[in-house]
mmCIF file of C-alpha atoms in Angstrom:
data_model
loop_
_atom_site.group_PDB
_atom_site.id
_atom_site.type_symbol
_atom_site.label_atom_id
_atom_site.label_comp_id
_atom_site.label_asym_id
_atom_site.label_seq_id
_atom_site.Cartn_x
_atom_site.Cartn_y
_atom_site.Cartn_z
ATOM 1 C CA UNK A 1 24.607 -15.270 15.393
ATOM 2 C CA UNK A 2 21.866 -16.814 13.269
ATOM 3 C CA UNK A 3 22.988 -18.872 10.284
ATOM 4 C CA UNK A 4 20.630 -19.554 7.402
ATOM 5 C CA UNK A 5 20.528 -22.492 5.005
ATOM 6 C CA UNK A 6 18.538 -21.702 1.858
ATOM 7 C CA UNK A 7 17.360 -24.631 -0.250
ATOM 8 C CA UNK A 8 16.724 -23.977 -3.920
ATOM 9 C CA UNK A 9 18.995 -20.968 -3.598
ATOM 10 C CA UNK A 10 19.746 -20.878 -7.323
ATOM 11 C CA UNK A 11 16.087 -20.853 -8.226
ATOM 12 C CA UNK A 12 14.146 -17.673 -8.866
ATOM 13 C CA UNK A 13 12.782 -16.821 -5.415
ATOM 14 C CA UNK A 14 15.688 -18.406 -3.545
ATOM 15 C CA UNK A 15 18.102 -16.173 -5.456
ATOM 16 C CA UNK A 16 16.232 -13.116 -4.207
ATOM 17 C CA UNK A 17 16.315 -14.399 -0.616
ATOM 18 C CA UNK A 18 20.098 -14.863 -0.769
ATOM 19 C CA UNK A 19 20.489 -11.339 -2.134
ATOM 20 C CA UNK A 20 18.400 -10.070 0.788
ATOM 21 C CA UNK A 21 20.448 -12.019 3.342
ATOM 22 C CA UNK A 22 23.629 -10.587 1.808
ATOM 23 C CA UNK A 23 22.149 -7.102 2.048
ATOM 24 C CA UNK A 24 21.291 -7.681 5.716
ATOM 25 C CA UNK A 25 24.826 -8.907 6.451
ATOM 26 C CA UNK A 26 23.648 -12.361 7.526
ATOM 27 C CA UNK A 27 25.565 -15.636 7.302
ATOM 28 C CA UNK A 28 23.994 -18.108 4.904
ATOM 29 C CA UNK A 29 24.600 -21.324 2.998
ATOM 30 C CA UNK A 30 22.925 -22.627 -0.152
ATOM 31 C CA UNK A 31 21.630 -25.997 -1.302
ATOM 32 C CA UNK A 32 20.683 -26.479 -4.946
ATOM 33 C CA UNK A 33 20.719 -29.548 -7.173
ATOM 34 C CA UNK A 34 21.563 -27.305 -10.128
ATOM 35 C CA UNK A 35 18.779 -28.762 -12.219
ATOM 36 C CA UNK A 36 16.212 -27.261 -14.599
ATOM 37 C CA UNK A 37 15.246 -23.764 -13.463
ATOM 38 C CA UNK A 38 18.468 -23.079 -11.567
ATOM 39 C CA UNK A 39 20.316 -19.985 -12.763
ATOM 40 C CA UNK A 40 23.979 -19.114 -13.150
ATOM 41 C CA UNK A 41 23.878 -15.382 -12.424
ATOM 42 C CA UNK A 42 26.635 -13.850 -10.307
ATOM 43 C CA UNK A 43 24.747 -11.946 -7.617
ATOM 44 C CA UNK A 44 25.462 -10.571 -4.162
ATOM 45 C CA UNK A 45 23.839 -13.748 -2.916
ATOM 46 C CA UNK A 46 26.279 -16.020 -4.741
ATOM 47 C CA UNK A 47 29.255 -13.855 -3.783
ATOM 48 C CA UNK A 48 28.409 -13.927 -0.079
ATOM 49 C CA UNK A 49 27.225 -17.522 0.226
ATOM 50 C CA UNK A 50 29.432 -19.277 2.798
ATOM 51 C CA UNK A 51 29.203 -22.614 1.008
ATOM 52 C CA UNK A 52 27.235 -23.989 -1.925
ATOM 53 C CA UNK A 53 25.999 -27.553 -1.499
ATOM 54 C CA UNK A 54 25.201 -29.105 -4.893
ATOM 55 C CA UNK A 55 22.883 -31.913 -3.862
ATOM 56 C CA UNK A 56 19.382 -33.208 -4.339
ATOM 57 C CA UNK A 57 17.600 -32.920 -0.982
ATOM 58 C CA UNK A 58 16.964 -36.669 -1.026
ATOM 59 C CA UNK A 59 20.693 -37.416 -1.059
ATOM 60 C CA UNK A 60 21.646 -38.454 2.478
ATOM 61 C CA UNK A 61 25.296 -37.531 1.841
ATOM 62 C CA UNK A 62 24.176 -33.901 1.992
ATOM 63 C CA UNK A 63 23.219 -34.197 5.639
ATOM 64 C CA UNK A 64 26.443 -35.909 6.621
ATOM 65 C CA UNK A 65 28.360 -33.023 5.066
ATOM 66 C CA UNK A 66 26.200 -30.451 6.838
ATOM 67 C CA UNK A 67 26.636 -32.158 10.193
ATOM 68 C CA UNK A 68 30.380 -32.174 9.662
ATOM 69 C CA UNK A 69 30.523 -28.511 8.591
ATOM 70 C CA UNK A 70 28.421 -27.384 11.561
ATOM 71 C CA UNK A 71 30.025 -29.773 14.052
ATOM 72 C CA UNK A 72 26.506 -31.013 14.878
ATOM 73 C CA UNK A 73 25.795 -27.630 16.476
ATOM 74 C CA UNK A 74 22.539 -26.278 15.059
ATOM 75 C CA UNK A 75 21.501 -23.996 17.907
ATOM 76 C CA UNK A 76 21.161 -20.842 15.799
ATOM 77 C CA UNK A 77 20.509 -22.403 12.389
ATOM 78 C CA UNK A 78 17.374 -21.713 10.352
ATOM 79 C CA UNK A 79 16.543 -23.592 7.151
ATOM 80 C CA UNK A 80 14.387 -21.772 4.566
ATOM 81 C CA UNK A 81 12.986 -24.265 2.094
ATOM 82 C CA UNK A 82 12.283 -22.971 -1.423
ATOM 83 C CA UNK A 83 13.247 -26.105 -3.345
ATOM 84 C CA UNK A 84 10.472 -27.623 -5.455
ATOM 85 C CA UNK A 85 9.586 -28.592 -8.992
ATOM 86 C CA UNK A 86 6.845 -26.050 -9.713
ATOM 87 C CA UNK A 87 5.865 -26.687 -13.334
ATOM 88 C CA UNK A 88 2.116 -27.463 -13.402
ATOM 89 C CA UNK A 89 1.997 -28.611 -17.038
ATOM 90 C CA UNK A 90 4.934 -30.959 -16.493
ATOM 91 C CA UNK A 91 3.307 -32.323 -13.350
ATOM 92 C CA UNK A 92 0.248 -33.279 -15.408
ATOM 93 C CA UNK A 93 2.364 -34.968 -18.110
ATOM 94 C CA UNK A 94 4.692 -36.845 -15.720
ATOM 95 C CA UNK A 95 2.974 -36.754 -12.321
ATOM 96 C CA UNK A 96 4.617 -39.701 -10.561
ATOM 97 C CA UNK A 97 8.253 -38.604 -10.794
ATOM 98 C CA UNK A 98 7.573 -34.931 -10.089
ATOM 99 C CA UNK A 99 5.179 -35.510 -7.206
ATOM 100 C CA UNK A 100 7.428 -38.103 -5.601
ATOM 101 C CA UNK A 101 10.405 -35.763 -5.885
ATOM 102 C CA UNK A 102 8.584 -32.850 -4.257
ATOM 103 C CA UNK A 103 7.183 -34.906 -1.396
ATOM 104 C CA UNK A 104 10.308 -36.929 -0.688
ATOM 105 C CA UNK A 105 12.713 -33.987 -0.841
ATOM 106 C CA UNK A 106 10.661 -31.815 1.513
ATOM 107 C CA UNK A 107 10.114 -34.637 3.978
ATOM 108 C CA UNK A 108 13.784 -35.685 3.933
ATOM 109 C CA UNK A 109 15.174 -32.272 4.854
ATOM 110 C CA UNK A 110 12.308 -31.526 7.250
ATOM 111 C CA UNK A 111 12.856 -34.786 9.110
ATOM 112 C CA UNK A 112 16.573 -34.000 9.374
ATOM 113 C CA UNK A 113 15.703 -30.587 10.823
ATOM 114 C CA UNK A 114 13.122 -32.005 13.230
ATOM 115 C CA UNK A 115 15.504 -34.666 14.557
ATOM 116 C CA UNK A 116 18.221 -32.058 15.083
ATOM 117 C CA UNK A 117 15.828 -29.340 16.338
ATOM 118 C CA UNK A 118 16.692 -26.998 13.466
ATOM 119 C CA UNK A 119 14.164 -24.221 12.874
ATOM 120 C CA UNK A 120 12.395 -24.844 9.566
ATOM 121 C CA UNK A 121 10.604 -22.318 7.342
ATOM 122 C CA UNK A 122 8.639 -23.837 4.474
ATOM 123 C CA UNK A 123 7.710 -21.681 1.481
ATOM 124 C CA UNK A 124 4.369 -22.817 0.096
ATOM 125 C CA UNK A 125 1.915 -21.821 -2.601
ATOM 126 C CA UNK A 126 -1.642 -20.532 -2.870
ATOM 127 C CA UNK A 127 -2.380 -23.366 -5.308
ATOM 128 C CA UNK A 128 -2.895 -25.861 -2.466
ATOM 129 C CA UNK A 129 -6.289 -24.270 -1.750
ATOM 130 C CA UNK A 130 -7.677 -24.970 -5.216
ATOM 131 C CA UNK A 131 -9.557 -22.384 -7.257
ATOM 132 C CA UNK A 132 -11.950 -19.534 -6.551
ATOM 133 C CA UNK A 133 -14.839 -18.137 -8.552
ATOM 134 C CA UNK A 134 -14.824 -14.452 -9.436
ATOM 135 C CA UNK A 135 -17.123 -13.627 -6.499
ATOM 136 C CA UNK A 136 -15.613 -15.745 -3.727
ATOM 137 C CA UNK A 137 -13.477 -14.090 -1.024
ATOM 138 C CA UNK A 138 -9.728 -14.795 -0.930
ATOM 139 C CA UNK A 139 -8.462 -17.874 0.879
ATOM 140 C CA UNK A 140 -7.513 -17.421 4.537
ATOM 141 C CA UNK A 141 -4.706 -19.336 6.237
ATOM 142 C CA UNK A 142 -7.418 -21.610 7.689
ATOM 143 C CA UNK A 143 -9.099 -22.463 4.384
ATOM 144 C CA UNK A 144 -9.243 -26.213 3.638
ATOM 145 C CA UNK A 145 -6.727 -27.658 1.203
ATOM 146 C CA UNK A 146 -8.214 -28.631 -2.158
ATOM 147 C CA UNK A 147 -5.413 -29.006 -4.737
ATOM 148 C CA UNK A 148 -6.495 -29.670 -8.312
ATOM 149 C CA UNK A 149 -3.294 -30.669 -10.109
ATOM 150 C CA UNK A 150 -0.374 -32.992 -9.281
ATOM 151 C CA UNK A 151 2.015 -30.124 -8.459
ATOM 152 C CA UNK A 152 -0.300 -28.429 -5.956
ATOM 153 C CA UNK A 153 -1.241 -31.841 -4.546
ATOM 154 C CA UNK A 154 2.436 -32.561 -3.875
ATOM 155 C CA UNK A 155 2.817 -29.218 -2.072
ATOM 156 C CA UNK A 156 -0.308 -29.891 -0.006
ATOM 157 C CA UNK A 157 0.950 -33.370 0.874
ATOM 158 C CA UNK A 158 4.275 -31.891 1.965
ATOM 159 C CA UNK A 159 2.480 -29.537 4.344
ATOM 160 C CA UNK A 160 0.507 -32.393 5.887
ATOM 161 C CA UNK A 161 3.746 -34.320 6.389
ATOM 162 C CA UNK A 162 5.269 -31.288 8.111
ATOM 163 C CA UNK A 163 2.344 -31.297 10.529
ATOM 164 C CA UNK A 164 2.964 -34.968 11.232
ATOM 165 C CA UNK A 165 6.562 -34.168 12.154
ATOM 166 C CA UNK A 166 5.359 -31.495 14.579
ATOM 167 C CA UNK A 167 3.337 -34.204 16.334
ATOM 168 C CA UNK A 168 6.401 -36.458 16.541
ATOM 169 C CA UNK A 169 8.793 -33.694 17.600
ATOM 170 C CA UNK A 170 6.711 -31.269 19.716
ATOM 171 C CA UNK A 171 9.626 -28.904 20.386
ATOM 172 C CA UNK A 172 10.476 -28.510 16.730
ATOM 173 C CA UNK A 173 10.154 -24.936 15.455
ATOM 174 C CA UNK A 174 8.191 -24.805 12.203
ATOM 175 C CA UNK A 175 6.851 -21.820 10.284
ATOM 176 C CA UNK A 176 4.903 -22.144 7.031
ATOM 177 C CA UNK A 177 4.006 -19.553 4.413
ATOM 178 C CA UNK A 178 1.761 -19.633 1.356
ATOM 179 C CA UNK A 179 2.373 -17.081 -1.370
ATOM 180 C CA UNK A 180 0.749 -15.893 -4.592
ATOM 181 C CA UNK A 181 2.496 -15.683 -7.983
ATOM 182 C CA UNK A 182 5.915 -14.036 -7.836
ATOM 183 C CA UNK A 183 7.563 -11.914 -10.495
ATOM 184 C CA UNK A 184 10.998 -10.337 -10.696
ATOM 185 C CA UNK A 185 14.514 -10.723 -11.981
ATOM 186 C CA UNK A 186 16.090 -14.213 -12.357
ATOM 187 C CA UNK A 187 12.804 -15.992 -13.058
ATOM 188 C CA UNK A 188 13.102 -18.974 -15.396
ATOM 189 C CA UNK A 189 12.590 -17.768 -18.954
ATOM 190 C CA UNK A 190 9.865 -20.387 -19.602
ATOM 191 C CA UNK A 191 7.468 -18.649 -17.177
ATOM 192 C CA UNK A 192 4.690 -16.288 -18.305
ATOM 193 C CA UNK A 193 6.245 -12.835 -17.822
ATOM 194 C CA UNK A 194 9.692 -13.727 -19.232
ATOM 195 C CA UNK A 195 8.032 -15.532 -22.165
ATOM 196 C CA UNK A 196 6.013 -12.420 -22.990
ATOM 197 C CA UNK A 197 9.080 -10.180 -22.882
ATOM 198 C CA UNK A 198 11.234 -12.603 -24.879
ATOM 199 C CA UNK A 199 8.631 -13.215 -27.574
ATOM 200 C CA UNK A 200 7.932 -9.515 -28.020
ATOM 201 C CA UNK A 201 11.646 -8.808 -28.371
ATOM 202 C CA UNK A 202 11.981 -11.613 -30.930
ATOM 203 C CA UNK A 203 8.817 -10.752 -32.893
ATOM 204 C CA UNK A 204 7.204 -14.046 -31.953
ATOM 205 C CA UNK A 205 3.579 -14.625 -30.899
ATOM 206 C CA UNK A 206 2.704 -14.999 -27.235
ATOM 207 C CA UNK A 207 0.775 -18.266 -26.706
ATOM 208 C CA UNK A 208 -2.221 -17.809 -24.387
ATOM 209 C CA UNK A 209 -4.189 -20.746 -23.005
ATOM 210 C CA UNK A 210 -7.899 -20.535 -23.784
ATOM 211 C CA UNK A 211 -8.963 -16.891 -23.692
ATOM 212 C CA UNK A 212 -6.451 -15.911 -20.986
ATOM 213 C CA UNK A 213 -9.199 -15.301 -18.441
ATOM 214 C CA UNK A 214 -7.533 -17.119 -15.541
ATOM 215 C CA UNK A 215 -6.862 -14.712 -12.668
ATOM 216 C CA UNK A 216 -3.730 -14.653 -10.512
ATOM 217 C CA UNK A 217 -2.462 -12.390 -7.748
ATOM 218 C CA UNK A 218 1.073 -11.052 -8.278
ATOM 219 C CA UNK A 219 3.732 -10.058 -5.769
ATOM 220 C CA UNK A 220 7.271 -8.788 -6.247
ATOM 221 C CA UNK A 221 9.727 -11.541 -5.250
ATOM 222 C CA UNK A 222 11.715 -8.939 -3.300
ATOM 223 C CA UNK A 223 8.625 -7.992 -1.291
ATOM 224 C CA UNK A 224 7.793 -11.665 -0.728
ATOM 225 C CA UNK A 225 11.220 -12.354 0.718
ATOM 226 C CA UNK A 226 11.147 -9.254 2.884
ATOM 227 C CA UNK A 227 7.922 -10.587 4.409
ATOM 228 C CA UNK A 228 9.494 -14.009 4.995
ATOM 229 C CA UNK A 229 12.529 -12.365 6.595
ATOM 230 C CA UNK A 230 10.350 -10.263 8.901
ATOM 231 C CA UNK A 231 8.321 -13.313 9.865
ATOM 232 C CA UNK A 232 11.512 -15.085 10.869
ATOM 233 C CA UNK A 233 12.752 -12.112 12.891
ATOM 234 C CA UNK A 234 9.392 -11.665 14.587
ATOM 235 C CA UNK A 235 8.870 -15.356 15.329
ATOM 236 C CA UNK A 236 12.365 -16.435 16.376
ATOM 237 C CA UNK A 237 14.271 -13.998 18.611
ATOM 238 C CA UNK A 238 17.804 -14.828 19.798
ATOM 239 C CA UNK A 239 17.136 -18.516 19.399
ATOM 240 C CA UNK A 240 13.904 -18.326 21.413
ATOM 241 C CA UNK A 241 10.720 -19.319 19.638
ATOM 242 C CA UNK A 242 7.996 -16.702 20.001
ATOM 243 C CA UNK A 243 5.392 -18.995 18.446
ATOM 244 C CA UNK A 244 2.978 -21.270 20.260
ATOM 245 C CA UNK A 245 4.367 -24.621 19.159
ATOM 246 C CA UNK A 246 1.017 -26.255 19.854
ATOM 247 C CA UNK A 247 -0.622 -24.168 17.139
ATOM 248 C CA UNK A 248 -0.315 -24.531 13.391
ATOM 249 C CA UNK A 249 1.472 -21.390 12.223
ATOM 250 C CA UNK A 250 0.763 -20.564 8.590
ATOM 251 C CA UNK A 251 1.006 -17.114 7.063
ATOM 252 C CA UNK A 252 -0.528 -15.974 3.792
ATOM 253 C CA UNK A 253 1.569 -13.627 1.652
ATOM 254 C CA UNK A 254 -0.683 -12.066 -0.952
ATOM 255 C CA UNK A 255 -1.173 -8.943 -3.014
ATOM 256 C CA UNK A 256 -3.897 -6.526 -4.028
ATOM 257 C CA UNK A 257 -2.910 -6.966 -7.683
ATOM 258 C CA UNK A 258 -5.267 -9.543 -9.197
ATOM 259 C CA UNK A 259 -5.000 -9.742 -12.969
ATOM 260 C CA UNK A 260 -6.286 -12.072 -15.628
ATOM 261 C CA UNK A 261 -3.508 -13.513 -17.775
ATOM 262 C CA UNK A 262 -4.628 -11.480 -20.765
ATOM 263 C CA UNK A 263 -4.703 -8.288 -18.657
ATOM 264 C CA UNK A 264 -1.157 -8.921 -17.476
ATOM 265 C CA UNK A 265 -0.002 -9.522 -21.031
ATOM 266 C CA UNK A 266 -1.721 -6.295 -22.099
ATOM 267 C CA UNK A 267 0.131 -4.410 -19.341
ATOM 268 C CA UNK A 268 3.458 -5.785 -20.548
ATOM 269 C CA UNK A 269 2.612 -4.874 -24.136
ATOM 270 C CA UNK A 270 1.685 -1.338 -23.107
ATOM 271 C CA UNK A 271 5.012 -0.874 -21.330
ATOM 272 C CA UNK A 272 6.877 -2.260 -24.358
ATOM 273 C CA UNK A 273 4.795 -0.163 -26.816
ATOM 274 C CA UNK A 274 3.314 -3.150 -28.615
ATOM 275 C CA UNK A 275 -0.288 -3.762 -29.687
ATOM 276 C CA UNK A 276 -1.443 -6.762 -27.666
ATOM 277 C CA UNK A 277 -3.754 -7.919 -30.470
ATOM 278 C CA UNK A 278 -0.796 -8.207 -32.821
ATOM 279 C CA UNK A 279 1.215 -10.570 -30.615
ATOM 280 C CA UNK A 280 -1.296 -12.733 -28.747
ATOM 281 C CA UNK A 281 -2.030 -16.194 -30.112
ATOM 282 C CA UNK A 282 -4.812 -18.081 -28.350
ATOM 283 C CA UNK A 283 -4.129 -21.816 -28.088
ATOM 284 C CA UNK A 284 -5.963 -24.806 -26.667
ATOM 285 C CA UNK A 285 -5.476 -25.275 -22.936
ATOM 286 C CA UNK A 286 -3.573 -28.517 -22.192
ATOM 287 C CA UNK A 287 -4.776 -28.398 -18.585
ATOM 288 C CA UNK A 288 -8.444 -28.422 -19.570
ATOM 289 C CA UNK A 289 -10.700 -28.355 -16.511
ATOM 290 C CA UNK A 290 -7.624 -28.740 -14.287
ATOM 291 C CA UNK A 291 -6.597 -25.144 -15.085
ATOM 292 C CA UNK A 292 -7.641 -23.302 -11.914
ATOM 293 C CA UNK A 293 -9.632 -20.167 -12.652
ATOM 294 C CA UNK A 294 -8.568 -17.848 -9.829
ATOM 295 C CA UNK A 295 -6.184 -17.705 -6.872
ATOM 296 C CA UNK A 296 -6.252 -15.051 -4.161
ATOM 297 C CA UNK A 297 -4.989 -14.897 -0.570
ATOM 298 C CA UNK A 298 -6.204 -12.876 2.407
ATOM 299 C CA UNK A 299 -3.017 -11.522 3.992
ATOM 300 C CA UNK A 300 -4.536 -9.234 6.612
ATOM 301 C CA UNK A 301 -3.544 -11.419 9.557
ATOM 302 C CA UNK A 302 0.066 -11.532 8.319
ATOM 303 C CA UNK A 303 0.159 -7.751 7.882
ATOM 304 C CA UNK A 304 -1.319 -7.303 11.361
ATOM 305 C CA UNK A 305 1.206 -9.709 12.901
ATOM 306 C CA UNK A 306 4.114 -7.862 11.300
ATOM 307 C CA UNK A 307 2.643 -4.333 11.424
ATOM 308 C CA UNK A 308 3.780 -4.155 7.812
ATOM 309 C CA UNK A 309 1.635 -3.302 4.785
ATOM 310 C CA UNK A 310 3.210 -5.289 1.970
ATOM 311 C CA UNK A 311 0.278 -5.958 -0.358
ATOM 312 C CA UNK A 312 0.212 -2.487 -1.927
ATOM 313 C CA UNK A 313 3.691 -2.225 -3.463
ATOM 314 C CA UNK A 314 4.106 -0.307 -6.754
ATOM 315 C CA UNK A 315 3.280 -3.060 -9.239
ATOM 316 C CA UNK A 316 3.672 -1.110 -12.491
ATOM 317 C CA UNK A 317 6.995 0.453 -11.493
ATOM 318 C CA UNK A 318 8.446 -2.939 -10.559
ATOM 319 C CA UNK A 319 7.114 -4.535 -13.727
ATOM 320 C CA UNK A 320 8.880 -1.835 -15.768
ATOM 321 C CA UNK A 321 12.141 -2.545 -13.921
ATOM 322 C CA UNK A 322 11.790 -6.280 -14.487
ATOM 323 C CA UNK A 323 11.131 -5.797 -18.205
ATOM 324 C CA UNK A 324 14.302 -3.698 -18.517
ATOM 325 C CA UNK A 325 16.286 -6.374 -16.687
ATOM 326 C CA UNK A 326 15.088 -9.094 -19.051
ATOM 327 C CA UNK A 327 15.852 -6.942 -22.073
ATOM 328 C CA UNK A 328 19.469 -6.951 -20.909
ATOM 329 C CA UNK A 329 19.693 -10.610 -19.924
ATOM 330 C CA UNK A 330 17.615 -12.716 -22.315
ATOM 331 C CA UNK A 331 20.192 -12.744 -25.107
ATOM 332 C CA UNK A 332 22.179 -15.487 -23.350
ATOM 333 C CA UNK A 333 19.269 -17.213 -21.633
ATOM 334 C CA UNK A 334 20.365 -20.759 -22.499
ATOM 335 C CA UNK A 335 23.680 -20.162 -20.735
ATOM 336 C CA UNK A 336 22.228 -18.425 -17.676
ATOM 337 C CA UNK A 337 19.296 -20.761 -16.975
ATOM 338 C CA UNK A 338 19.075 -24.511 -17.106
ATOM 339 C CA UNK A 339 15.935 -24.255 -19.234
ATOM 340 C CA UNK A 340 12.567 -25.620 -17.732
ATOM 341 C CA UNK A 341 11.157 -24.757 -14.342
ATOM 342 C CA UNK A 342 11.873 -26.109 -10.882
ATOM 343 C CA UNK A 343 11.791 -23.343 -8.286
#
């Protein structure tokens, strides 16, 4: 039976993946350094996790413990890597430490997996492609990488390093995904949607960089993880790799919901019966020209591969559910989240 190891399993998207694995009845383990952005919620994922490893991915003691727990038998093990420091503003303020951490941690666990022939699924971001104008078509999985901030550069570098490991270990099974902005329950309260909800509830202004014209695509974290799960099932069957290992396998996971930041904030205000003009406070943009204007991914090849239309989920209905969840869980946010963003 397949066993999963989920890195960053206490982060926002990793939490949703563990809940999904619990729902599917799968066996899974978690690795999380329990740093900024990790959450403390008791979920089906935490209840059903076989073992929680509290390590930084760069700590070599982690891998000795894993080898011992699995008796060096990794035949049916799949690692899903969500762990990353994903705070763009912080990456601009302190680029060296954050970039080094992202690159080193991904390479360390990937190298361990490659040496032990452990299937590896890397969860990436649309930010590695850079920005689009309003008229340009969405990025395809073959678009060139053109990151424009230290965070996205670290994610792009990690992907290049993964490719180098494929060259060194030609039988290693690697699958990569790139996804648009996620929203849902358990997201760190310093991110855009939770900030909007929290500030409205507390009668505080919502700070908006510039004029809020930057455009992002949004996908439900539950939908995102369902796509990742289906990709794994489709690509790796009973331990046999269905992918051409000679080819670079990258899958875009996008959405039809492209919204400017100010449009998204307006949608949240409408749901919460608040006048957007009364709560928005436009502030100077600390990212300046490094603030990418638009991200968008072409996911048609992924949908065709899976025979699954995931880009057209019910955005407004899910946003309403997420708002209700935060209404019930923001009162003790300092106790339930570590307080900045890492996954």
